[in-house]
């Protein structure tokens, strides 16, 4: 996918009304330090449009990124960060639930899991919760460059078994460092959102 334009268009806090967009949406969910902003930046070929932070739990809003004027990437608040007060977490949960129920353009939910570790209780809960909302999440296994190539198949099996994913669930490894997996993810986005997805990139 050649990225001609990418911009943060809408930021929704706890009290904000969600926009009703006219373009397909792909939502990104994941634990606070799993590399969600890095993935979104990598897909958009931007260095820092989605704000990465050394402080997990920084995304406390639902952020809509307009990509090429034809699709929205929707960044959902990270979960599982211990220092966030319980009441705050509950508010974020309601925000995300509200989004999943009310978005008419949501085509897929991408759930990011760290490929290095077995899925945490939070990861499993999030996977089951997204399924219970009527979606079959696509699993993106982040931090691919942190394990040896010979370990990849074993770790993918570990994630699938740990999450008890449904048969035929796509699981795509990705590295923010090397951008390995970027084209495969764009190809899947193209299919799910029915947007043109060329196999080339704009470097």
CSV table of C-alpha atoms in Angstrom, one decimal:
chain,number,residue,atom,x,y,z
A,1,UNK,CA,0.0,0.0,0.0
A,2,UNK,CA,1.5,3.3,-1.0
A,3,UNK,CA,0.7,5.8,1.7
A,4,UNK,CA,-0.1,9.2,0.2
A,5,UNK,CA,-1.6,10.8,3.3
A,6,UNK,CA,-2.1,9.9,7.0
A,7,UNK,CA,-3.5,12.1,9.7
A,8,UNK,CA,-4.9,12.0,13.2
A,9,UNK,CA,-8.4,13.2,12.5
A,10,UNK,CA,-10.5,12.6,15.6
A,11,UNK,CA,-9.7,12.0,19.3
A,12,UNK,CA,-12.6,10.7,21.5
A,13,UNK,CA,-12.4,10.8,25.2
A,14,UNK,CA,-14.7,9.1,27.7
A,15,UNK,CA,-17.4,11.7,27.3
A,16,UNK,CA,-17.0,12.3,23.5
A,17,UNK,CA,-19.6,11.2,21.0
A,18,UNK,CA,-18.1,8.7,18.5
A,19,UNK,CA,-18.0,10.0,14.9
A,20,UNK,CA,-20.1,8.1,12.3
A,21,UNK,CA,-17.5,7.8,9.5
A,22,UNK,CA,-18.3,6.9,5.9
A,23,UNK,CA,-15.1,4.8,5.4
A,24,UNK,CA,-14.1,1.3,6.6
A,25,UNK,CA,-12.5,1.1,10.0
A,26,UNK,CA,-9.8,-1.3,11.3
A,27,UNK,CA,-9.5,-1.2,15.1
A,28,UNK,CA,-6.3,-2.0,17.0
A,29,UNK,CA,-6.4,-3.4,20.6
A,30,UNK,CA,-3.6,-4.6,22.8
A,31,UNK,CA,-1.9,-4.5,26.1
A,32,UNK,CA,-0.3,-1.1,27.0
A,33,UNK,CA,3.3,-2.0,26.1
A,34,UNK,CA,2.7,-4.4,23.2
A,35,UNK,CA,3.8,-1.9,20.4
A,36,UNK,CA,0.4,-0.7,19.1
A,37,UNK,CA,1.6,2.8,18.3
A,38,UNK,CA,4.7,1.4,16.6
A,39,UNK,CA,2.6,-0.9,14.4
A,40,UNK,CA,0.2,1.9,13.4
A,41,UNK,CA,3.2,4.1,12.6
A,42,UNK,CA,4.8,1.3,10.6
A,43,UNK,CA,1.7,0.6,8.6
A,44,UNK,CA,1.2,4.3,7.8
A,45,UNK,CA,5.0,4.8,7.1
A,46,UNK,CA,5.1,7.6,9.6
A,47,UNK,CA,7.7,7.8,12.4
A,48,UNK,CA,5.6,9.3,15.1
A,49,UNK,CA,2.1,10.1,14.1
A,50,UNK,CA,0.7,7.6,16.6
A,51,UNK,CA,2.3,8.6,19.8
A,52,UNK,CA,4.7,6.0,21.2
A,53,UNK,CA,5.5,6.3,24.9
A,54,UNK,CA,7.8,4.7,27.4
A,55,UNK,CA,5.0,5.0,29.9
A,56,UNK,CA,2.5,2.2,29.3
A,57,UNK,CA,-1.2,3.2,29.6
A,58,UNK,CA,-0.7,6.5,27.7
A,59,UNK,CA,-3.5,6.0,25.2
A,60,UNK,CA,-6.5,7.0,27.1
A,61,UNK,CA,-8.6,8.0,24.1
A,62,UNK,CA,-9.9,6.4,20.9
A,63,UNK,CA,-7.9,7.9,18.1
A,64,UNK,CA,-9.0,7.9,14.5
A,65,UNK,CA,-6.3,8.0,11.8
A,66,UNK,CA,-7.4,8.8,8.3
A,67,UNK,CA,-5.1,6.9,5.9
A,68,UNK,CA,-5.2,7.8,2.2
A,69,UNK,CA,-8.7,9.2,2.6
A,70,UNK,CA,-10.0,5.7,2.2
A,71,UNK,CA,-9.7,3.9,5.5
A,72,UNK,CA,-9.5,4.7,9.2
A,73,UNK,CA,-7.2,3.1,11.7
A,74,UNK,CA,-8.8,3.3,15.1
A,75,UNK,CA,-6.4,3.0,18.0
A,76,UNK,CA,-8.2,1.8,21.2
A,77,UNK,CA,-6.9,2.4,24.7
A,78,UNK,CA,-4.3,-0.1,25.9
A,79,UNK,CA,-5.3,-2.5,28.7
A,80,UNK,CA,-3.7,-4.4,31.5
A,81,UNK,CA,-1.5,-1.6,33.0
A,82,UNK,CA,-1.4,-2.0,36.8
A,83,UNK,CA,-0.9,1.7,37.7
A,84,UNK,CA,-4.1,2.9,36.2
A,85,UNK,CA,-6.9,3.1,38.8
A,86,UNK,CA,-9.7,0.5,38.5
A,87,UNK,CA,-12.4,3.1,37.9
A,88,UNK,CA,-10.4,4.6,35.0
A,89,UNK,CA,-10.0,1.1,33.5
A,90,UNK,CA,-13.7,0.5,33.8
A,91,UNK,CA,-14.4,3.8,31.9
A,92,UNK,CA,-12.0,2.7,29.1
A,93,UNK,CA,-13.7,-0.6,29.0
A,94,UNK,CA,-17.1,1.1,28.5
A,95,UNK,CA,-15.6,3.3,25.8
A,96,UNK,CA,-14.3,0.4,23.9
A,97,UNK,CA,-17.5,-1.6,24.3
A,98,UNK,CA,-19.5,1.5,23.1
A,99,UNK,CA,-17.2,1.7,20.0
A,100,UNK,CA,-17.5,-2.0,19.1
A,101,UNK,CA,-21.3,-1.8,19.4
A,102,UNK,CA,-21.9,1.5,17.7
A,103,UNK,CA,-19.4,1.7,14.8
A,104,UNK,CA,-21.2,0.9,11.6
A,105,UNK,CA,-17.9,0.8,9.6
A,106,UNK,CA,-15.8,-1.5,11.7
A,107,UNK,CA,-14.5,-4.3,9.4
A,108,UNK,CA,-12.0,-6.0,11.8
A,109,UNK,CA,-10.4,-5.9,15.2
A,110,UNK,CA,-6.6,-6.5,15.3
A,111,UNK,CA,-5.5,-7.8,18.7
A,112,UNK,CA,-1.8,-7.3,19.3
A,113,UNK,CA,0.1,-9.9,21.4
A,114,UNK,CA,3.8,-10.0,22.3
A,115,UNK,CA,5.2,-13.0,20.4
A,116,UNK,CA,7.8,-13.6,23.1
A,117,UNK,CA,5.5,-14.6,25.9
A,118,UNK,CA,2.5,-16.7,26.6
A,119,UNK,CA,-0.7,-14.7,26.4
A,120,UNK,CA,-1.5,-13.1,29.8
A,121,UNK,CA,-4.8,-13.4,31.6
A,122,UNK,CA,-5.6,-9.9,30.3
A,123,UNK,CA,-4.8,-11.0,26.7
A,124,UNK,CA,-7.1,-14.0,27.0
A,125,UNK,CA,-9.8,-12.0,28.6
A,126,UNK,CA,-9.6,-9.4,25.8
A,127,UNK,CA,-9.6,-12.0,23.1
A,128,UNK,CA,-12.7,-13.7,24.6
A,129,UNK,CA,-14.4,-10.3,25.1
A,130,UNK,CA,-13.9,-9.2,21.5
A,131,UNK,CA,-15.3,-12.6,20.3
A,132,UNK,CA,-18.3,-12.1,22.7
A,133,UNK,CA,-18.9,-8.7,21.0
A,134,UNK,CA,-19.4,-10.5,17.7
A,135,UNK,CA,-16.0,-10.1,16.1
A,136,UNK,CA,-13.3,-12.6,15.2
A,137,UNK,CA,-10.1,-10.8,16.1
A,138,UNK,CA,-7.0,-11.0,13.8
A,139,UNK,CA,-3.9,-11.7,15.9
A,140,UNK,CA,-0.8,-9.6,15.3
A,141,UNK,CA,2.2,-11.1,17.0
A,142,UNK,CA,4.5,-8.1,17.7
A,143,UNK,CA,8.2,-7.9,18.6
A,144,UNK,CA,9.1,-10.5,16.0
A,145,UNK,CA,12.8,-9.3,15.9
A,146,UNK,CA,13.2,-10.2,19.6
A,147,UNK,CA,13.1,-14.0,19.0
A,148,UNK,CA,15.2,-16.2,16.8
A,149,UNK,CA,13.8,-17.3,13.4
A,150,UNK,CA,13.9,-20.9,14.5
A,151,UNK,CA,11.6,-20.1,17.4
A,152,UNK,CA,8.9,-18.4,15.4
A,153,UNK,CA,6.7,-21.5,14.7
A,154,UNK,CA,6.9,-22.6,18.3
A,155,UNK,CA,5.9,-19.2,19.6
A,156,UNK,CA,3.0,-18.8,17.1
A,157,UNK,CA,1.7,-22.2,18.4
A,158,UNK,CA,2.1,-21.0,22.0
A,159,UNK,CA,0.0,-17.9,21.2
A,160,UNK,CA,-2.7,-19.9,19.4
A,161,UNK,CA,-2.9,-22.4,22.2
A,162,UNK,CA,-2.8,-19.8,24.9
A,163,UNK,CA,-5.6,-17.8,23.5
A,164,UNK,CA,-7.6,-20.9,22.3
A,165,UNK,CA,-8.2,-19.1,19.0
A,166,UNK,CA,-10.9,-20.2,16.7
A,167,UNK,CA,-9.8,-22.4,13.7
A,168,UNK,CA,-8.6,-20.3,10.7
A,169,UNK,CA,-7.9,-17.2,12.8
A,170,UNK,CA,-5.2,-15.2,11.0
A,171,UNK,CA,-2.1,-14.7,13.1
A,172,UNK,CA,0.5,-12.4,11.5
A,173,UNK,CA,4.0,-11.9,13.1
A,174,UNK,CA,5.3,-8.3,12.9
A,175,UNK,CA,8.5,-6.4,13.7
A,176,UNK,CA,8.4,-2.7,14.2
A,177,UNK,CA,12.2,-2.7,13.8
A,178,UNK,CA,12.5,-4.5,10.4
A,179,UNK,CA,8.9,-3.9,9.2
A,180,UNK,CA,8.7,-7.7,8.5
A,181,UNK,CA,5.0,-8.6,8.2
A,182,UNK,CA,3.9,-5.1,7.0
A,183,UNK,CA,3.0,-6.2,3.5
A,184,UNK,CA,1.1,-9.2,4.8
A,185,UNK,CA,-0.9,-7.1,7.2
A,186,UNK,CA,-1.7,-4.5,4.5
A,187,UNK,CA,-2.8,-7.3,2.2
A,188,UNK,CA,-5.2,-8.6,4.9
A,189,UNK,CA,-6.5,-5.1,5.6
A,190,UNK,CA,-7.1,-4.7,1.9
A,191,UNK,CA,-9.3,-7.9,1.9
A,192,UNK,CA,-11.2,-7.1,5.1
A,193,UNK,CA,-11.9,-3.5,4.4
A,194,UNK,CA,-12.1,-3.9,0.6
A,195,UNK,CA,-9.7,-1.1,-0.1
A,196,UNK,CA,-7.1,-1.3,-2.9
A,197,UNK,CA,-3.9,-2.8,-1.4
A,198,UNK,CA,-0.9,-2.8,-3.7
A,199,UNK,CA,1.9,-5.1,-2.8
A,200,UNK,CA,4.5,-2.2,-2.9
A,201,UNK,CA,5.4,0.3,-0.3
A,202,UNK,CA,6.5,3.9,-0.4
A,203,UNK,CA,9.6,3.2,1.6
